[in-house]
mmCIF file of C-alpha atoms in Angstrom:
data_model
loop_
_atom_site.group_PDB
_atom_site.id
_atom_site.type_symbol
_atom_site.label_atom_id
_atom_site.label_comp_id
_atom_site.label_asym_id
_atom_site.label_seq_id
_atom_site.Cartn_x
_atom_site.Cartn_y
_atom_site.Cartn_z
ATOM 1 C CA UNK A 47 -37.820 82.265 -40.372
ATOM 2 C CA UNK A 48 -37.174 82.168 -44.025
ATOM 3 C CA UNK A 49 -35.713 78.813 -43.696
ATOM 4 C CA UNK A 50 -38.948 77.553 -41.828
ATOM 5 C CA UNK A 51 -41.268 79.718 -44.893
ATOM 6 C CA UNK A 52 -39.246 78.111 -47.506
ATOM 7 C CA UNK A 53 -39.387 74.602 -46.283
ATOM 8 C CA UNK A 54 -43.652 75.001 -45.356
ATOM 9 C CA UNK A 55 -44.206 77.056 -48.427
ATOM 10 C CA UNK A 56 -46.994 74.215 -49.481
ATOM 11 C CA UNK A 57 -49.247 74.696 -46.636
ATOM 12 C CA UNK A 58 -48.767 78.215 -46.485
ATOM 13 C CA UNK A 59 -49.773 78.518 -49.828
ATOM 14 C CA UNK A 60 -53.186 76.425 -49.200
ATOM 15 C CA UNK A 61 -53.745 79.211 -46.187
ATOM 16 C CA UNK A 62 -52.898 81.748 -47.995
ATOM 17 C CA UNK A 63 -55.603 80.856 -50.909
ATOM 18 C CA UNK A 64 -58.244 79.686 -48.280
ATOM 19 C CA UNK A 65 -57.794 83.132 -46.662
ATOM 20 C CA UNK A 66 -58.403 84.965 -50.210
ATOM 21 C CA UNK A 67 -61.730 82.974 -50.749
ATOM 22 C CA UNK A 68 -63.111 83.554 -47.515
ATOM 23 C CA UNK A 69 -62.269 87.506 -48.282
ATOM 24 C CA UNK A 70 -63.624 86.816 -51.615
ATOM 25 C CA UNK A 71 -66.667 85.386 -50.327
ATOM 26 C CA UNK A 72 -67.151 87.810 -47.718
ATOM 27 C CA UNK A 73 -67.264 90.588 -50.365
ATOM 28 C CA UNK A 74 -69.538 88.473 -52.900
ATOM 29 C CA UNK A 75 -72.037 88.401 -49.931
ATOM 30 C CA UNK A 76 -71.838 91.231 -49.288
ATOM 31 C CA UNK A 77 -72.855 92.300 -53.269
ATOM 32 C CA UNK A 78 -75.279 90.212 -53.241
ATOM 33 C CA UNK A 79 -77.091 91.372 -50.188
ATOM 34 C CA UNK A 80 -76.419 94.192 -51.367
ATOM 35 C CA UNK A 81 -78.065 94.341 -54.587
ATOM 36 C CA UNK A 82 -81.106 91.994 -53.758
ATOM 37 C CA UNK A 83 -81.658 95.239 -51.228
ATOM 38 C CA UNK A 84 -81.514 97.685 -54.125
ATOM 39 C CA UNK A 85 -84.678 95.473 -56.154
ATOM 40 C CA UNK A 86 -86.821 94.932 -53.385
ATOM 41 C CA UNK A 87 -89.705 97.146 -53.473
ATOM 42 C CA UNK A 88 -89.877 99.817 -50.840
ATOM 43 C CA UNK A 89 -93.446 101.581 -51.060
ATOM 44 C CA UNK A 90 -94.253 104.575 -48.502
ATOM 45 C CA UNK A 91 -97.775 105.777 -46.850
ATOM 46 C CA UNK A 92 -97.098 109.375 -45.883
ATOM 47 C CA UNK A 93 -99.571 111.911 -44.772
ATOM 48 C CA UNK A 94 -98.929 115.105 -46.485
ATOM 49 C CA UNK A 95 -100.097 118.767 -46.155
ATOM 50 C CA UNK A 96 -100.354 119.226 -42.529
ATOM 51 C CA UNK A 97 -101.619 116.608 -39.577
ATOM 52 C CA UNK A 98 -105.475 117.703 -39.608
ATOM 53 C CA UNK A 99 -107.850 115.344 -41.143
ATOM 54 C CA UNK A 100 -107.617 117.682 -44.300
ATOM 55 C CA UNK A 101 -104.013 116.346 -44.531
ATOM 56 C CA UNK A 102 -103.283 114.644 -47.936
ATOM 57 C CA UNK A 103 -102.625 110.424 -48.079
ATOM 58 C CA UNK A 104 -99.796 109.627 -50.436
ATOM 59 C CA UNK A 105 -98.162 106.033 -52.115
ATOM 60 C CA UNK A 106 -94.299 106.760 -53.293
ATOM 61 C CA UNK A 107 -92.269 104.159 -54.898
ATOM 62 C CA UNK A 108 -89.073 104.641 -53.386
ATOM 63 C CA UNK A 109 -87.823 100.720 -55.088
ATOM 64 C CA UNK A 110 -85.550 100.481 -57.794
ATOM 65 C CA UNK A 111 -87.712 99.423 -60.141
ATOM 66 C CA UNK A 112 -91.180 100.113 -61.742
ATOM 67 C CA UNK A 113 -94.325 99.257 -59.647
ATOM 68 C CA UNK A 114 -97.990 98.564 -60.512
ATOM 69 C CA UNK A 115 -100.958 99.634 -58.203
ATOM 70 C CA UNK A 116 -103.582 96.694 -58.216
ATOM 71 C CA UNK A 117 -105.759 97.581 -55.401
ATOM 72 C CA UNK A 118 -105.778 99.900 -52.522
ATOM 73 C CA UNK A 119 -107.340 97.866 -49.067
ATOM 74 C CA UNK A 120 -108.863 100.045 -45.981
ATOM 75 C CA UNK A 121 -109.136 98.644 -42.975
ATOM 76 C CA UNK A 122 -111.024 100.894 -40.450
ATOM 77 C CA UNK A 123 -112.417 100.596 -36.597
ATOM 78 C CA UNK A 124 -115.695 102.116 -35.601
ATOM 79 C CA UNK A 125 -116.240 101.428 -31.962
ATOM 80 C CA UNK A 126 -115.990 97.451 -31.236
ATOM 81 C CA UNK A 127 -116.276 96.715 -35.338
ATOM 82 C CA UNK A 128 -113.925 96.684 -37.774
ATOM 83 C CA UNK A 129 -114.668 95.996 -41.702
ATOM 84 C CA UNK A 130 -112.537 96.197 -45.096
ATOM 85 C CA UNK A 131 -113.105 98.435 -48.252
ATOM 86 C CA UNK A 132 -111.397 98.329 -51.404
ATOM 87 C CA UNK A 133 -110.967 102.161 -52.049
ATOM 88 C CA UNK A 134 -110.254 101.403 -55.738
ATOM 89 C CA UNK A 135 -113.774 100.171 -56.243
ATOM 90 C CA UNK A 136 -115.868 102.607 -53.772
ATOM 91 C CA UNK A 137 -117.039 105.235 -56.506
ATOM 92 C CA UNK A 138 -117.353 105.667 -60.443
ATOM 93 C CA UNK A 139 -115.501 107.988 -62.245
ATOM 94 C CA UNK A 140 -115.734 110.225 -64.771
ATOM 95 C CA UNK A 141 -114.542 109.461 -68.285
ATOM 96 C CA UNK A 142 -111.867 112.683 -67.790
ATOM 97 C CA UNK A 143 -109.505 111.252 -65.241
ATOM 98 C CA UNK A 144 -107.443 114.596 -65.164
ATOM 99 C CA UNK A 145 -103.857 115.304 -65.590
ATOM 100 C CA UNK A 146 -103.322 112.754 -63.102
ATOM 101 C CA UNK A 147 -105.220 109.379 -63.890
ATOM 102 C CA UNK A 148 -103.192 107.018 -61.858
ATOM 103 C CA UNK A 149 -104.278 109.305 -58.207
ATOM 104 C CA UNK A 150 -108.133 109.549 -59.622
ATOM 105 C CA UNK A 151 -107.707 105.162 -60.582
ATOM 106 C CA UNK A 152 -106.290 104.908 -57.391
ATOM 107 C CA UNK A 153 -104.357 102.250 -59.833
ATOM 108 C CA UNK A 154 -101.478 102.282 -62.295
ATOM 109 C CA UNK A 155 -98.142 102.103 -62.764
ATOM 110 C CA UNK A 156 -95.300 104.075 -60.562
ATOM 111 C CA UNK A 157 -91.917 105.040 -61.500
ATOM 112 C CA UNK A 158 -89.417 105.521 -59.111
ATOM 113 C CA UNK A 159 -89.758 108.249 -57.109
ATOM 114 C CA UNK A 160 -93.280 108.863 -58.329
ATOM 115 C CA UNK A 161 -96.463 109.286 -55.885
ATOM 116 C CA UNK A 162 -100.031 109.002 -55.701
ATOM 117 C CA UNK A 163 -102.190 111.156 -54.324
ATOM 118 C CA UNK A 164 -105.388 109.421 -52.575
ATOM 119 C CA UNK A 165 -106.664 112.795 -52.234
ATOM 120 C CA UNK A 166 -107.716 114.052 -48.392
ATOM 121 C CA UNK A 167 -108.065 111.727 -45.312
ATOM 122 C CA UNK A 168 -111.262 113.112 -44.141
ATOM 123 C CA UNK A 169 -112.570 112.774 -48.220
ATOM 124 C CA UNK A 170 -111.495 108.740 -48.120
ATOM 125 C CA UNK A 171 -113.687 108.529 -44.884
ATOM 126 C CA UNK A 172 -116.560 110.244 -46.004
ATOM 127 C CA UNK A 173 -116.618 107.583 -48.774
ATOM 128 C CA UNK A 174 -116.654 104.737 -46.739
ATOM 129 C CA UNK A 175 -119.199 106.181 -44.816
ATOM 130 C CA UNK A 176 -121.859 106.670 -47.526
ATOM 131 C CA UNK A 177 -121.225 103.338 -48.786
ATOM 132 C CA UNK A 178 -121.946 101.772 -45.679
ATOM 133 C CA UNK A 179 -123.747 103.699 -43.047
ATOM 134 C CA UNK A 180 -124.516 101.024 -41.073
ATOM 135 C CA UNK A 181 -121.008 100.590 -40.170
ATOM 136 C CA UNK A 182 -120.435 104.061 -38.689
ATOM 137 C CA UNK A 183 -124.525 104.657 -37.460
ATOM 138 C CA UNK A 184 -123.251 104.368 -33.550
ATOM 139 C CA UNK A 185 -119.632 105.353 -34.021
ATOM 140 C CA UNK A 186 -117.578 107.289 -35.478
ATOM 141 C CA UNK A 187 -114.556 105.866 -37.555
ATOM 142 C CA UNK A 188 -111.481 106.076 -35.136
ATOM 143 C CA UNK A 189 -108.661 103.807 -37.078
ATOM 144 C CA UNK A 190 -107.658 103.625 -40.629
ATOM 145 C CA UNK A 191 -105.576 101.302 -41.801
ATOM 146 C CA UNK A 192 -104.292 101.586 -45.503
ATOM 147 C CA UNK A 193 -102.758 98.295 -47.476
ATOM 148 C CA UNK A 194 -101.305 98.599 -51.026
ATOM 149 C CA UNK A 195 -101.030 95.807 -53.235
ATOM 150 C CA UNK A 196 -98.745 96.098 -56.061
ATOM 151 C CA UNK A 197 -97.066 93.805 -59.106
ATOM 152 C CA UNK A 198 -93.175 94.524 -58.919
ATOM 153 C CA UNK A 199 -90.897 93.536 -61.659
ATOM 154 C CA UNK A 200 -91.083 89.894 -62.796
ATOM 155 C CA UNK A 201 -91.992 88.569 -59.951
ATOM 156 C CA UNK A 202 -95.517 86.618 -59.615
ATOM 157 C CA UNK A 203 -96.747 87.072 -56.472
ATOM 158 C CA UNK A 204 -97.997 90.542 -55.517
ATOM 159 C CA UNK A 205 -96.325 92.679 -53.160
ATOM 160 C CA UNK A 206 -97.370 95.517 -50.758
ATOM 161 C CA UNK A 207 -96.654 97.911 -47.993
ATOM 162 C CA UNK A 208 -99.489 99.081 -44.663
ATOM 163 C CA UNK A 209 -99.608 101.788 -42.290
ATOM 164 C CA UNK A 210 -101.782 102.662 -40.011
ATOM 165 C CA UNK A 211 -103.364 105.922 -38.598
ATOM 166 C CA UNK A 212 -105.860 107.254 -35.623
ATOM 167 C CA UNK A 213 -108.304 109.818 -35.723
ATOM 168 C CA UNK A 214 -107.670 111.525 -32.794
ATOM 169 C CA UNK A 215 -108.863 115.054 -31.203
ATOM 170 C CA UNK A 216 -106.265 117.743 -30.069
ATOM 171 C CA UNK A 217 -107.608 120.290 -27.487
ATOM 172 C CA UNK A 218 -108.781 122.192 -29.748
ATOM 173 C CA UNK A 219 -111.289 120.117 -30.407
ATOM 174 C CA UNK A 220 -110.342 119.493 -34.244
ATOM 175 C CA UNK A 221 -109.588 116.161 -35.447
ATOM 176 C CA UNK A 222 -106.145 115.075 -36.095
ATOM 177 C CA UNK A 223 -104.239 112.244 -38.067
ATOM 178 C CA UNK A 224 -101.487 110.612 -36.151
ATOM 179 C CA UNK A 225 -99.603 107.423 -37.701
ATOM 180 C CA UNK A 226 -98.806 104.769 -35.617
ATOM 181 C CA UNK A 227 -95.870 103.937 -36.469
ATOM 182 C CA UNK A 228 -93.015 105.988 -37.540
ATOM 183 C CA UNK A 229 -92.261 103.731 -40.938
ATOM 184 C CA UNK A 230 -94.338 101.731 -43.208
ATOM 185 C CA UNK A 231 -94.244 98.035 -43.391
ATOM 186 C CA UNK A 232 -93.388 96.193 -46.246
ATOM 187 C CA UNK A 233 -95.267 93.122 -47.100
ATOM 188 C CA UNK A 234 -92.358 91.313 -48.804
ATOM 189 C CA UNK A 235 -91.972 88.057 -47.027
ATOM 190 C CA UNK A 236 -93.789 84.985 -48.496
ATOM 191 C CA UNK A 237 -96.229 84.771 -46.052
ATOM 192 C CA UNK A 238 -97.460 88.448 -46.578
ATOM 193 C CA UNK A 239 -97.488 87.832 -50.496
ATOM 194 C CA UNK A 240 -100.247 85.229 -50.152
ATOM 195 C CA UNK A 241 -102.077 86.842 -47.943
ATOM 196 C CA UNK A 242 -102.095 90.117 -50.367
ATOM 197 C CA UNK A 243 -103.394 87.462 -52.917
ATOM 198 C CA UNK A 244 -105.738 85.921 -50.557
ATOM 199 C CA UNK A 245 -107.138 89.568 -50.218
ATOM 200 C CA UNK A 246 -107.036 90.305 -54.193
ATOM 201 C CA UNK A 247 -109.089 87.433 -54.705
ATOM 202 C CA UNK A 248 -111.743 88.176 -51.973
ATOM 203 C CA UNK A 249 -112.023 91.367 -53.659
ATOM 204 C CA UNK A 250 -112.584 90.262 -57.258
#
């Protein structure tokens, strides 16, 4: 056996350095996947405070890095129709924002692990109602669907997260808000990203 090793130690030692490069590479991949996961953005819609529609709607940056609030899209069903509302630009404000400016702006920037509070559900419906009371004259709003747009880092092109939520009645006869999904979805992927952008500039 040594004999054979000795005479085939050339080609053994090309294996032997092809087999450290794969392992090499294997664990640079893995790094790198690894750390482009760490900088992505990761943005959460949570309802807070209960499940009623007095429950509280909150943004959290759970990404590594700083993120910027642009614009806060909601999408909501009455009956058969379904428009779009850019909550950031449904009411003026006072010129005292508060201890909390970024939550009454329904803008600004968020560090990680920092939140926004939209203030209640039933408050964010009432809005869109009085701005547009034709929408909801023969129905009531039954689906609310919240997008946030965001600037992360260096990159260009915005990013965002969704989640959506029904307004449902428990037997009670008291109105409830149930997610429809258990996460939020990230809007990370190209495609997303220029549709966010599509939506910013419909909104300007």
């Amino acid at each position: 056996m040594l004999t054979w090793m000795s005479e085939n130690s050339g080609a053994l030692n090309v294996v032997l350095n092809a087999a450290m490069l794969g392992v090499w590479g294997v664990y640079l991949q893995i790094m790198v996947t690894s750390y482009r996961r760490q900088r992505r953005s990761s943005i959460l819609i949570t309802r807070g405070a209960g499940h009623g529609i007095r429950s509280r709607c909150l943004i959290t940056n759970m990404g590594a890095e700083q993120v910027y609030v642009t614009s806060l899209l909601a999408t909501v069903t009455a009956g058969d129709e379904t428009r779009e509302y850019t909550l950031t630009d449904l009411r003026d404000l006072p010129e005292d924002l508060g201890e909390d400016p970024h939550s009454a702006m329904r803008q600004g920037s968020l560090g990680t692990g920092r939140y926004m509070d939209l203030g209640h559900f039933d408050e964010l419906l009432k809005e869109i109602t009085s701005t547009d009371p034709e929408f909801t004259r023969n129905a009531t709003i039954d689906t609310f669907v919240l997008t946030v747009v965001a600037l992360y880092g260096t990159e260009r092109m915005p990013v965002g997260a969704t989640r959506g939520f029904a307004i449902k009645k428990d037997d009670d006869g008291n109105r409830q808000i149930v997610p429809h999904s258990v996460e939020t979805r990230q809007m990370r992927g190209r495609r997303d990203r220029k549709t966010l952008r599509n939506k910013l500039m419909k909104h300007m």
